[in-house]
mmCIF file of N, CA, C and O in Angstrom:
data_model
loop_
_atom_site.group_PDB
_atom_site.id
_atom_site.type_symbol
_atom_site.label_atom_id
_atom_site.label_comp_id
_atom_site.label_asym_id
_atom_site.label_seq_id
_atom_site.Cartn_x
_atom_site.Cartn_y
_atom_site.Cartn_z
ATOM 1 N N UNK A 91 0.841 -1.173 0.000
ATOM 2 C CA UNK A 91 0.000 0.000 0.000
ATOM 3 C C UNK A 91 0.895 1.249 0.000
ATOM 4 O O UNK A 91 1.808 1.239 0.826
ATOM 5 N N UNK A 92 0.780 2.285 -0.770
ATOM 6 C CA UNK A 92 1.385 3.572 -0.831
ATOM 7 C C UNK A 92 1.470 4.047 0.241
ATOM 8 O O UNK A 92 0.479 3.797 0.928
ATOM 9 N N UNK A 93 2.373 4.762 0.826
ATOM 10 C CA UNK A 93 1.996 6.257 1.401
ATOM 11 C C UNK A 93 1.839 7.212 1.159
ATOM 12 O O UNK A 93 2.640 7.828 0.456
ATOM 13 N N UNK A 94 0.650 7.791 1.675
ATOM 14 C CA UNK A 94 0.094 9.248 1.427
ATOM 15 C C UNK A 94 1.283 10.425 2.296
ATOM 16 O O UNK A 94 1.844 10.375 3.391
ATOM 17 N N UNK A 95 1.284 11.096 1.542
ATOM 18 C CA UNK A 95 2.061 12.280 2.659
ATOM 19 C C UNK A 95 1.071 13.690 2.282
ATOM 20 O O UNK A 95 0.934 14.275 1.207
ATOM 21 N N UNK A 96 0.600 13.897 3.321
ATOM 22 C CA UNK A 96 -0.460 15.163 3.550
ATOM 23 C C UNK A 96 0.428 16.545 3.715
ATOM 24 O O UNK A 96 1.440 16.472 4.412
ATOM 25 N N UNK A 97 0.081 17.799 3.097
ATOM 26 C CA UNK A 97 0.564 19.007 3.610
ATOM 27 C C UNK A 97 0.344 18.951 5.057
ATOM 28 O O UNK A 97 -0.456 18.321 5.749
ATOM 29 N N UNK A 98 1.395 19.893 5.353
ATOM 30 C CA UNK A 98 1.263 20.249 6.993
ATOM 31 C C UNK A 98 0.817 22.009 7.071
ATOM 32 O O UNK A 98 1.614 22.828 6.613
ATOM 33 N N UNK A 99 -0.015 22.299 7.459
ATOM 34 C CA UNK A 99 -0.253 23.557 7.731
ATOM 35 C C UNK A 99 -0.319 24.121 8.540
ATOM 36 O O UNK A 99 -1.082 23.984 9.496
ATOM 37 N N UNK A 100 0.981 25.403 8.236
ATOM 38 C CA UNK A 100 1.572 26.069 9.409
ATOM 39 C C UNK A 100 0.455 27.290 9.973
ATOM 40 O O UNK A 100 -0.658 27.353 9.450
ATOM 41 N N UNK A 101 0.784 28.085 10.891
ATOM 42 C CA UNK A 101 0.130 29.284 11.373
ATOM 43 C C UNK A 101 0.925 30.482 10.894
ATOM 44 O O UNK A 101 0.838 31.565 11.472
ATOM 45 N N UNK A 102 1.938 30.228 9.510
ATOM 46 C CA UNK A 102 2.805 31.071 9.216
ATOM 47 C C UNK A 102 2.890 30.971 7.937
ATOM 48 O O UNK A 102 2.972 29.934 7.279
ATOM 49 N N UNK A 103 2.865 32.362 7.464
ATOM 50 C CA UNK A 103 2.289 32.689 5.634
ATOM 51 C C UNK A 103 2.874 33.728 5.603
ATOM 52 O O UNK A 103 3.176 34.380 6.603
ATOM 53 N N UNK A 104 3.198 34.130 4.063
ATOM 54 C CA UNK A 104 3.861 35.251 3.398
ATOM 55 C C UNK A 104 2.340 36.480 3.071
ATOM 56 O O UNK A 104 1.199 36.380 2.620
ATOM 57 N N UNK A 105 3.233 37.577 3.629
ATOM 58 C CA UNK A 105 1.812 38.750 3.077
ATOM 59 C C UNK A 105 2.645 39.515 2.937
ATOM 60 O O UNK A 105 3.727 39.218 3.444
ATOM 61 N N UNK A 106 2.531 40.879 2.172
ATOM 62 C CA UNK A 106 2.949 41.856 2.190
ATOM 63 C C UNK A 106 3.002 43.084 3.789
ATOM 64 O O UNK A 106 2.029 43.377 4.484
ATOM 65 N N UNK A 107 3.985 43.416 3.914
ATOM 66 C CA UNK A 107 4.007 44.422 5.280
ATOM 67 C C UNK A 107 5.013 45.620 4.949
ATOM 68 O O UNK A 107 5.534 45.751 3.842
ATOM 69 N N UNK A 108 5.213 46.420 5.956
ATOM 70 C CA UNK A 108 6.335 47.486 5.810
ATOM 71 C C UNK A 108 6.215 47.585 7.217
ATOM 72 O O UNK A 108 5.289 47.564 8.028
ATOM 73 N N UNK A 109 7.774 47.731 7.255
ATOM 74 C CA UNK A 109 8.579 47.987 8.409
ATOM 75 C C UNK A 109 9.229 49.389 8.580
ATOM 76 O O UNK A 109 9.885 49.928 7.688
ATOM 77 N N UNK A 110 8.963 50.000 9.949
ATOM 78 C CA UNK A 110 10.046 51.264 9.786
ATOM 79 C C UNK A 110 10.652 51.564 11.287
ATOM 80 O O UNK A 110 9.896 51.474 12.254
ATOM 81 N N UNK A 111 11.523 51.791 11.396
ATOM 82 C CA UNK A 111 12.340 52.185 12.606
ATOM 83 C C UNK A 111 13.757 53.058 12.508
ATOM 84 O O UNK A 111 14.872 52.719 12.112
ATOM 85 N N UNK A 112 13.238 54.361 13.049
ATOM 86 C CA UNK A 112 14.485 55.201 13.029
ATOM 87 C C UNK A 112 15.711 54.818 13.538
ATOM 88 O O UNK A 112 16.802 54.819 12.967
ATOM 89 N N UNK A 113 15.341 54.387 15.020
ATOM 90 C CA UNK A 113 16.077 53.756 15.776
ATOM 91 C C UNK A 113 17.002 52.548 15.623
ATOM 92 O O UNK A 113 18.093 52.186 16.063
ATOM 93 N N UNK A 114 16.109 52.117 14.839
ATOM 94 C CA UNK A 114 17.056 50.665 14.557
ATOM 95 C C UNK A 114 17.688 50.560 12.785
ATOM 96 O O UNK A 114 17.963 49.564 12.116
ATOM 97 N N UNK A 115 17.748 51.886 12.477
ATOM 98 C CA UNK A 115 18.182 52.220 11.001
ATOM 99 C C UNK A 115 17.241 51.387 10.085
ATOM 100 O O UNK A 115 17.867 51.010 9.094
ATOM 101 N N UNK A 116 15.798 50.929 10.085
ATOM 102 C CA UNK A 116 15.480 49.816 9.388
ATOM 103 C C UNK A 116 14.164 50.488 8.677
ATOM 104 O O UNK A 116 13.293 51.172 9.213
ATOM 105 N N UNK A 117 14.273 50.128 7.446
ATOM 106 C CA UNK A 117 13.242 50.449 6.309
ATOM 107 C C UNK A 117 12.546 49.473 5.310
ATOM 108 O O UNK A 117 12.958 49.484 4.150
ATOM 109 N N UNK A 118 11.828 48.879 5.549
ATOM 110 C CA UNK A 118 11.287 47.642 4.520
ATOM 111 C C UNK A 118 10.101 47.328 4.375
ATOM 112 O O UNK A 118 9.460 46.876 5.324
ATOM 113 N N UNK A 119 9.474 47.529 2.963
ATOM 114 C CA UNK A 119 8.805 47.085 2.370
ATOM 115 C C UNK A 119 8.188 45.788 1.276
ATOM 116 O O UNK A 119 8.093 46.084 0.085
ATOM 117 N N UNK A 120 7.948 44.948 1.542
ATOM 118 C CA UNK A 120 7.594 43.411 0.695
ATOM 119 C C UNK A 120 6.630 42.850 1.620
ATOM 120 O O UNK A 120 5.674 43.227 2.298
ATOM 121 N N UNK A 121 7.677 41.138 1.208
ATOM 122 C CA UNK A 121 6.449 40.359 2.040
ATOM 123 C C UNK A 121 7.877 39.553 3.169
ATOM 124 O O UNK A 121 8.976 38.998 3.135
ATOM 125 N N UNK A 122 6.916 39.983 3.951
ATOM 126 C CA UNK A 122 6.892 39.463 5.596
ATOM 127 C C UNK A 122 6.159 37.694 5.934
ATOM 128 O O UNK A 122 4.990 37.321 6.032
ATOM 129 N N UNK A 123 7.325 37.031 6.023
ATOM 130 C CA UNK A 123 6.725 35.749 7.245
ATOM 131 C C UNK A 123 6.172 36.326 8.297
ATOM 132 O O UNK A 123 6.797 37.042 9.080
ATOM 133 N N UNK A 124 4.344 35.912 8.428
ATOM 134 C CA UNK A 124 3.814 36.144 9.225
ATOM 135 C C UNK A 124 3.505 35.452 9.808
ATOM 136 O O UNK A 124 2.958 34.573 9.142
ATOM 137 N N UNK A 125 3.510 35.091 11.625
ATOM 138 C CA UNK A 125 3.611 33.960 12.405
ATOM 139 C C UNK A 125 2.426 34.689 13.464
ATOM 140 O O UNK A 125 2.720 35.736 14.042
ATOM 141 N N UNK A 126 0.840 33.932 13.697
ATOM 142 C CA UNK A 126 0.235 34.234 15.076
ATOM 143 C C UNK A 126 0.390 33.115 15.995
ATOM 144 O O UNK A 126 0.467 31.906 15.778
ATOM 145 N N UNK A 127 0.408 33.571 16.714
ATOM 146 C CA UNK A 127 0.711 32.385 17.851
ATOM 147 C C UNK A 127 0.001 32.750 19.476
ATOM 148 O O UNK A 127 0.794 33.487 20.063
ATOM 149 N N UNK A 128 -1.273 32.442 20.372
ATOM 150 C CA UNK A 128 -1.417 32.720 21.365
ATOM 151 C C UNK A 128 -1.481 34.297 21.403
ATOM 152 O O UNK A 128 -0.802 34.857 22.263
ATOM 153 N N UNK A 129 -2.219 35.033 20.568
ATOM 154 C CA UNK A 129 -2.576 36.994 20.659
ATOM 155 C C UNK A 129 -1.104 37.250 20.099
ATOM 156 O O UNK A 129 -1.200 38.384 19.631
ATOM 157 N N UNK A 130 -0.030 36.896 19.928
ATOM 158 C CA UNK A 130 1.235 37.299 19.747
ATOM 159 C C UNK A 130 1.419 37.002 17.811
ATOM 160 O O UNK A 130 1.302 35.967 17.155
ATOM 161 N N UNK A 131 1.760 38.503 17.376
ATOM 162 C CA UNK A 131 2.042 38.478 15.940
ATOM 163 C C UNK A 131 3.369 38.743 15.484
ATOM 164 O O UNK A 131 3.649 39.933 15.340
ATOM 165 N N UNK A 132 4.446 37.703 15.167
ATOM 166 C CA UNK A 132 5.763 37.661 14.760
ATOM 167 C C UNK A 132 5.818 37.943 13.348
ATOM 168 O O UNK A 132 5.112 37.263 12.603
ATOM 169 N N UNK A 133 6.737 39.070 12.755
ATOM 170 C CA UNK A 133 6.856 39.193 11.258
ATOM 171 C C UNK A 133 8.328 39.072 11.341
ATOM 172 O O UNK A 133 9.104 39.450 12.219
ATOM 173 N N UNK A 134 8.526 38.471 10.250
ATOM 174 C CA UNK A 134 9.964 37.900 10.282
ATOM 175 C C UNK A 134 10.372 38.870 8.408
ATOM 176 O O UNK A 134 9.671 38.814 7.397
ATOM 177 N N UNK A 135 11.567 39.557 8.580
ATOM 178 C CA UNK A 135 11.614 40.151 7.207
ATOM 179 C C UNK A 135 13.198 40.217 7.122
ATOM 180 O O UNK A 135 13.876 39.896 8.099
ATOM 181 N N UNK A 136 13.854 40.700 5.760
ATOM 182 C CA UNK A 136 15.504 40.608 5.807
ATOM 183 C C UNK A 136 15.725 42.537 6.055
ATOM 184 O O UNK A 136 15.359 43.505 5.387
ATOM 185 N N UNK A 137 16.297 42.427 7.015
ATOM 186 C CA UNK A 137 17.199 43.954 7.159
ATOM 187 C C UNK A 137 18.141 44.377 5.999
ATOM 188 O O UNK A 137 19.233 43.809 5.969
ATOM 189 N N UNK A 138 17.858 45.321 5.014
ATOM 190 C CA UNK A 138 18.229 45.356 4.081
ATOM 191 C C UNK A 138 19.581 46.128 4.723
ATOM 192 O O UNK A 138 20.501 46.187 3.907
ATOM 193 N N UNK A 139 19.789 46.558 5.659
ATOM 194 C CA UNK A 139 21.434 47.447 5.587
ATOM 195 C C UNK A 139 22.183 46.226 6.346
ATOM 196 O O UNK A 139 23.383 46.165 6.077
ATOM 197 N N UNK A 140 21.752 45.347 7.147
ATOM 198 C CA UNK A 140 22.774 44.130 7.376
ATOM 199 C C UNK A 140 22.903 42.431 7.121
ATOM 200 O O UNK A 140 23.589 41.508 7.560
ATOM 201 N N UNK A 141 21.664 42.651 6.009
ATOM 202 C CA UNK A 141 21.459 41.701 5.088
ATOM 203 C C UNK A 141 21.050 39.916 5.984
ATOM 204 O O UNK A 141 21.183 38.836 5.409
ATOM 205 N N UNK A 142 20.659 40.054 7.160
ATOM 206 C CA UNK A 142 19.834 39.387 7.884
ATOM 207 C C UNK A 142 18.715 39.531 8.924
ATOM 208 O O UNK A 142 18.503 40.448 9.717
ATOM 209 N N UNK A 143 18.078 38.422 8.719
ATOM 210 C CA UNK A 143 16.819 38.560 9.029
ATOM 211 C C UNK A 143 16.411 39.008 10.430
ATOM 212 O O UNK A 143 17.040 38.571 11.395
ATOM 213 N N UNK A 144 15.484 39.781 10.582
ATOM 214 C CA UNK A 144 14.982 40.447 12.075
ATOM 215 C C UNK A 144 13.650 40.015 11.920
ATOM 216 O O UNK A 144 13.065 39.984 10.838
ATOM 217 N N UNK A 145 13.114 39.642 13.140
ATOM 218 C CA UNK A 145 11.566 39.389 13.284
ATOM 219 C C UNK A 145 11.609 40.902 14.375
ATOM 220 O O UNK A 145 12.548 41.592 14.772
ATOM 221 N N UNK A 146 9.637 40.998 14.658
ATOM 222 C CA UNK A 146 9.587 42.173 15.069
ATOM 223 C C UNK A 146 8.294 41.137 15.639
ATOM 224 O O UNK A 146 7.605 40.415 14.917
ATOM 225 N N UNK A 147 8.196 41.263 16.920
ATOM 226 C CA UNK A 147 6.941 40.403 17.837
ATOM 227 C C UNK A 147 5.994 41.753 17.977
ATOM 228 O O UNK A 147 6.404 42.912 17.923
ATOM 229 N N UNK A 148 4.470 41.270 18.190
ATOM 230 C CA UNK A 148 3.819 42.369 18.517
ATOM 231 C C UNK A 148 3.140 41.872 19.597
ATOM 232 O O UNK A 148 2.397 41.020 19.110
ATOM 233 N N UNK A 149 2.926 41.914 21.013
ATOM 234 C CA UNK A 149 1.791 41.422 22.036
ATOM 235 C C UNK A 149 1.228 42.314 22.431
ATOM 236 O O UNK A 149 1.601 43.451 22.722
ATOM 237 N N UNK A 150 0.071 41.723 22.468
ATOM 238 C CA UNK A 150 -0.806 42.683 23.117
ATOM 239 C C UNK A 150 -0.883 43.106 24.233
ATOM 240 O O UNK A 150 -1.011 42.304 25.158
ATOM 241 N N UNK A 151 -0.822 44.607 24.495
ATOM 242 C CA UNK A 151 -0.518 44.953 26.447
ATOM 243 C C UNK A 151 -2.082 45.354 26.345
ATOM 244 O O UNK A 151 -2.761 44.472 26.871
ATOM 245 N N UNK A 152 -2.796 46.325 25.873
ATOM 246 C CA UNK A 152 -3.971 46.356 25.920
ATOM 247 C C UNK A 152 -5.034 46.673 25.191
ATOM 248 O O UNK A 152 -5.135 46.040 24.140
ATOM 249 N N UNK A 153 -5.889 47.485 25.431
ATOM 250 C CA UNK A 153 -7.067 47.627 24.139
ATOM 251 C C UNK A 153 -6.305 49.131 23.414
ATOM 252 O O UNK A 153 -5.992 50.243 23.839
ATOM 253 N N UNK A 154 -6.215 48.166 21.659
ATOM 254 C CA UNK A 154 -5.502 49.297 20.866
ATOM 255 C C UNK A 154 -3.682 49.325 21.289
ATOM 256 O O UNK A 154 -2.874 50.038 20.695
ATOM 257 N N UNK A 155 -3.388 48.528 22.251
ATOM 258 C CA UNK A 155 -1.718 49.024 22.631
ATOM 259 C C UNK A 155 -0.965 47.669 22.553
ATOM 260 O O UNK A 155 -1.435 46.645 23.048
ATOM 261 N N UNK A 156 0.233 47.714 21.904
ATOM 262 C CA UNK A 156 1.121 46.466 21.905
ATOM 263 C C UNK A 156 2.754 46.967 22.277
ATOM 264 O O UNK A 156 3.371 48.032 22.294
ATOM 265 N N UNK A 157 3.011 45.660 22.530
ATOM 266 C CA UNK A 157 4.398 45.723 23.373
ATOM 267 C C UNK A 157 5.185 45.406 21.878
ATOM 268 O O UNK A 157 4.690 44.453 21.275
ATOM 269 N N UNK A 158 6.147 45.963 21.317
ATOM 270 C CA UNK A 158 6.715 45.810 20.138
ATOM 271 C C UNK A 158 8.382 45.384 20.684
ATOM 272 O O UNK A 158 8.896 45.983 21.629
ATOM 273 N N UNK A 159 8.920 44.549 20.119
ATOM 274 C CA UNK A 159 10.579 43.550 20.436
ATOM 275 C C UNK A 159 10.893 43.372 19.162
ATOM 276 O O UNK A 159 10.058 43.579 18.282
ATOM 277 N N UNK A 160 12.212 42.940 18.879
ATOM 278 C CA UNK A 160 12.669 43.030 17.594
ATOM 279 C C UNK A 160 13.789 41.826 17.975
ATOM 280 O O UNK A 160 14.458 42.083 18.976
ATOM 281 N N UNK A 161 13.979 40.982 17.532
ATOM 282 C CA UNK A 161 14.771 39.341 17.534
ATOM 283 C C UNK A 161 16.006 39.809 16.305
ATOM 284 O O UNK A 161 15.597 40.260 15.235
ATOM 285 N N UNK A 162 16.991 39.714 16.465
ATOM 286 C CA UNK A 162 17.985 39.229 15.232
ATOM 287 C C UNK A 162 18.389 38.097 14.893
ATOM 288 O O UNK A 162 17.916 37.362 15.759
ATOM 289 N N UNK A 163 19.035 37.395 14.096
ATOM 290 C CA UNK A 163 19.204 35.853 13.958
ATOM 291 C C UNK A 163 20.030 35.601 14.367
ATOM 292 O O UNK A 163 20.185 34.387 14.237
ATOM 293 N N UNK A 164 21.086 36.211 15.055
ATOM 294 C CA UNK A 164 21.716 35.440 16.155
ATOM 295 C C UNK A 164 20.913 35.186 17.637
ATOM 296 O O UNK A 164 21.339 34.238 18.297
ATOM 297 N N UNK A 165 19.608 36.087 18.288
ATOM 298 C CA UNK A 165 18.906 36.107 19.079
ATOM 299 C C UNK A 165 18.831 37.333 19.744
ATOM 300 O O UNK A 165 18.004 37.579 20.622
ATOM 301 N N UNK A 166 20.138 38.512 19.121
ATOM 302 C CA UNK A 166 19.959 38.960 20.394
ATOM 303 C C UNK A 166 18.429 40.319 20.132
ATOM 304 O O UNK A 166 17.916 40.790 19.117
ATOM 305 N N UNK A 167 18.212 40.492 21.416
ATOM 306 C CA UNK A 167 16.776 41.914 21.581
ATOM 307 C C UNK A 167 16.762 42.299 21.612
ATOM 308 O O UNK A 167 17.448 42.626 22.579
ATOM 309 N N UNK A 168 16.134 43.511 20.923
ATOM 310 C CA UNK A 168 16.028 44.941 21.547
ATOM 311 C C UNK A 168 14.695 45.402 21.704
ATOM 312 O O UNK A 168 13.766 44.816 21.148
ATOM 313 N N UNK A 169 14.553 46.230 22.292
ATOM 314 C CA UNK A 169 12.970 46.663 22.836
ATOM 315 C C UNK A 169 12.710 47.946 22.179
ATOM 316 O O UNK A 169 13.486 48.879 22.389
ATOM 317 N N UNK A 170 11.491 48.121 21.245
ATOM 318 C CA UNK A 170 11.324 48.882 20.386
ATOM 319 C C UNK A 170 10.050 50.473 21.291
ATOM 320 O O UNK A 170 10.008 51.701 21.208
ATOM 321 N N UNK A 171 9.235 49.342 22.077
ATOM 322 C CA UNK A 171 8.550 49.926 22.901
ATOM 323 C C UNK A 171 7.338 49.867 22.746
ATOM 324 O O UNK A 171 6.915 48.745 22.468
ATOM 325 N N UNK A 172 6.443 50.854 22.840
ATOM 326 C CA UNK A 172 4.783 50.279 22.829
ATOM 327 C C UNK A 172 4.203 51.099 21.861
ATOM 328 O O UNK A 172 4.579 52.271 21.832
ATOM 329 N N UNK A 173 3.097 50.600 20.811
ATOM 330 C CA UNK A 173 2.253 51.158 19.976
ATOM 331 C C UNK A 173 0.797 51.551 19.471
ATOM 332 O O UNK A 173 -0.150 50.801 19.710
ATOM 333 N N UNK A 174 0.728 52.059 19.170
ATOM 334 C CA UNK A 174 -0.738 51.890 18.845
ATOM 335 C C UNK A 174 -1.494 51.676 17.906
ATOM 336 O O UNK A 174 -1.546 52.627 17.126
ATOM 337 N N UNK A 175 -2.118 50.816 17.641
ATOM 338 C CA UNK A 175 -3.179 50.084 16.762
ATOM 339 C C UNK A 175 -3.673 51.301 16.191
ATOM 340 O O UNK A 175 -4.245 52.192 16.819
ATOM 341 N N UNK A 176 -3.277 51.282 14.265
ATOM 342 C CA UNK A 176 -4.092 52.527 13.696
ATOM 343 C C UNK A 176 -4.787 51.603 12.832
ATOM 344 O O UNK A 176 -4.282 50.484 12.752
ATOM 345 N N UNK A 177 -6.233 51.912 11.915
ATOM 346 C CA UNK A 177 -6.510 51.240 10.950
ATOM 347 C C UNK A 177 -6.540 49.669 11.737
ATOM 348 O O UNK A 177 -6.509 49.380 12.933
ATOM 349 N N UNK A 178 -6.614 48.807 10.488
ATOM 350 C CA UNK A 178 -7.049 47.665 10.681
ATOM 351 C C UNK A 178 -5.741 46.526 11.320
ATOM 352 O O UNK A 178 -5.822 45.587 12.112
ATOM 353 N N UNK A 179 -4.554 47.120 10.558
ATOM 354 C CA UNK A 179 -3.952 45.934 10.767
ATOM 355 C C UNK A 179 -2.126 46.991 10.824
ATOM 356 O O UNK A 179 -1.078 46.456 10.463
ATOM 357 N N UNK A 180 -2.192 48.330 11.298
ATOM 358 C CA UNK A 180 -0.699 49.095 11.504
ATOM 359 C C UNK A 180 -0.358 49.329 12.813
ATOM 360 O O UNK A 180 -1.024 50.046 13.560
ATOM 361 N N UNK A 181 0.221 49.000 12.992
ATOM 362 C CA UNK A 181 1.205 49.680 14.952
ATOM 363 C C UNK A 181 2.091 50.909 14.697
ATOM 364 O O UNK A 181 3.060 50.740 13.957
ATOM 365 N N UNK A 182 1.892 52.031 15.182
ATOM 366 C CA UNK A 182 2.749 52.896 15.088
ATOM 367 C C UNK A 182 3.390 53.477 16.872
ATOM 368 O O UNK A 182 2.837 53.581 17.967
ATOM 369 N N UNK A 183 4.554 53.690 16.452
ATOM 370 C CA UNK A 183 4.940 53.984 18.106
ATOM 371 C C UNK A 183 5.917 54.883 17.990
ATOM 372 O O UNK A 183 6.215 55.012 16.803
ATOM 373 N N UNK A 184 6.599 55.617 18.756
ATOM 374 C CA UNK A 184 6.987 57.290 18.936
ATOM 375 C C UNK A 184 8.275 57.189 17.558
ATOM 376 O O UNK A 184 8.530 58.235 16.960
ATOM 377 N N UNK A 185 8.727 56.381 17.309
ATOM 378 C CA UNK A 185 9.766 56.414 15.857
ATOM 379 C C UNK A 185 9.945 55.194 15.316
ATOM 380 O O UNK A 185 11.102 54.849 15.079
ATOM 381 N N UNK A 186 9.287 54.657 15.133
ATOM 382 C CA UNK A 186 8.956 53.259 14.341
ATOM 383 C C UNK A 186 7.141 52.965 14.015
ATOM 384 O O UNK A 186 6.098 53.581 14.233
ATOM 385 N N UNK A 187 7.515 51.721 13.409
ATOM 386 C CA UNK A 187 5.773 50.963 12.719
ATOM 387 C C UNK A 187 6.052 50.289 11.772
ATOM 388 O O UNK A 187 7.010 50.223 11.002
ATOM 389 N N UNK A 188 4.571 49.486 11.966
ATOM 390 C CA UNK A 188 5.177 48.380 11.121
ATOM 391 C C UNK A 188 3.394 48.293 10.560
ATOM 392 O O UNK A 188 2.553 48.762 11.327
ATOM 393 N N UNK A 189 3.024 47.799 9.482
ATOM 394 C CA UNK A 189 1.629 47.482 8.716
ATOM 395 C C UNK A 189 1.654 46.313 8.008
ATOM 396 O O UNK A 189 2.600 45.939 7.315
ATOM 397 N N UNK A 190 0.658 45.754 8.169
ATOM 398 C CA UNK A 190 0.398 44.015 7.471
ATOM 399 C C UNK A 190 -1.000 44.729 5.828
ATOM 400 O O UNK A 190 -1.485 43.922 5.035
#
């Protein structure tokens, strides 16, 4: 009898987003690995001035407000700070944002 091998389907898909942060020199526009997981929204995109990838976590602290972190691929963090929910699906916060 054959084996069947079934897709596996992740909670993580390509969409278009833009990224911006003064602070962290970072400017990008395409498509973003988008990961939800437990209220928590991970976009994973390539840093075009150091040519690897940064995710940017979004959790929710409260109604309209998220706690924004930024991962590099070696691991290390930095804390971007807190934002606010504009429109349907943008976080903007005192010198950065990011939109799905």
């Amino acid at each position: 009898m054959p084996l069947l091998l079934l897709p596996v389907f992740w909670a993580q898909l390509q969409q278009p987003c833009r990224i911006w942060s003064v602070r962290e020199a970072l400017s990008y526009s395409g498509l973003c690995d988008v990961r939800k997981q437990q209220g928590t929204t991970s976009l994973t995109a390539p840093n075009e001035l150091t040519g690897e990838d940064q995710t940017i976590e979004v959790s929710p602290k409260g109604r309209r407000q998220v706690h924004v972190r930024g991962l590099n691929s070696q691991g290390d963090e930095t804390l971007w700070g807190e934002a606010r929910k504009v429109g349907k699906s943008c976080w903007v916060g005192s010198d950065f944002g990011l939109c799905l």
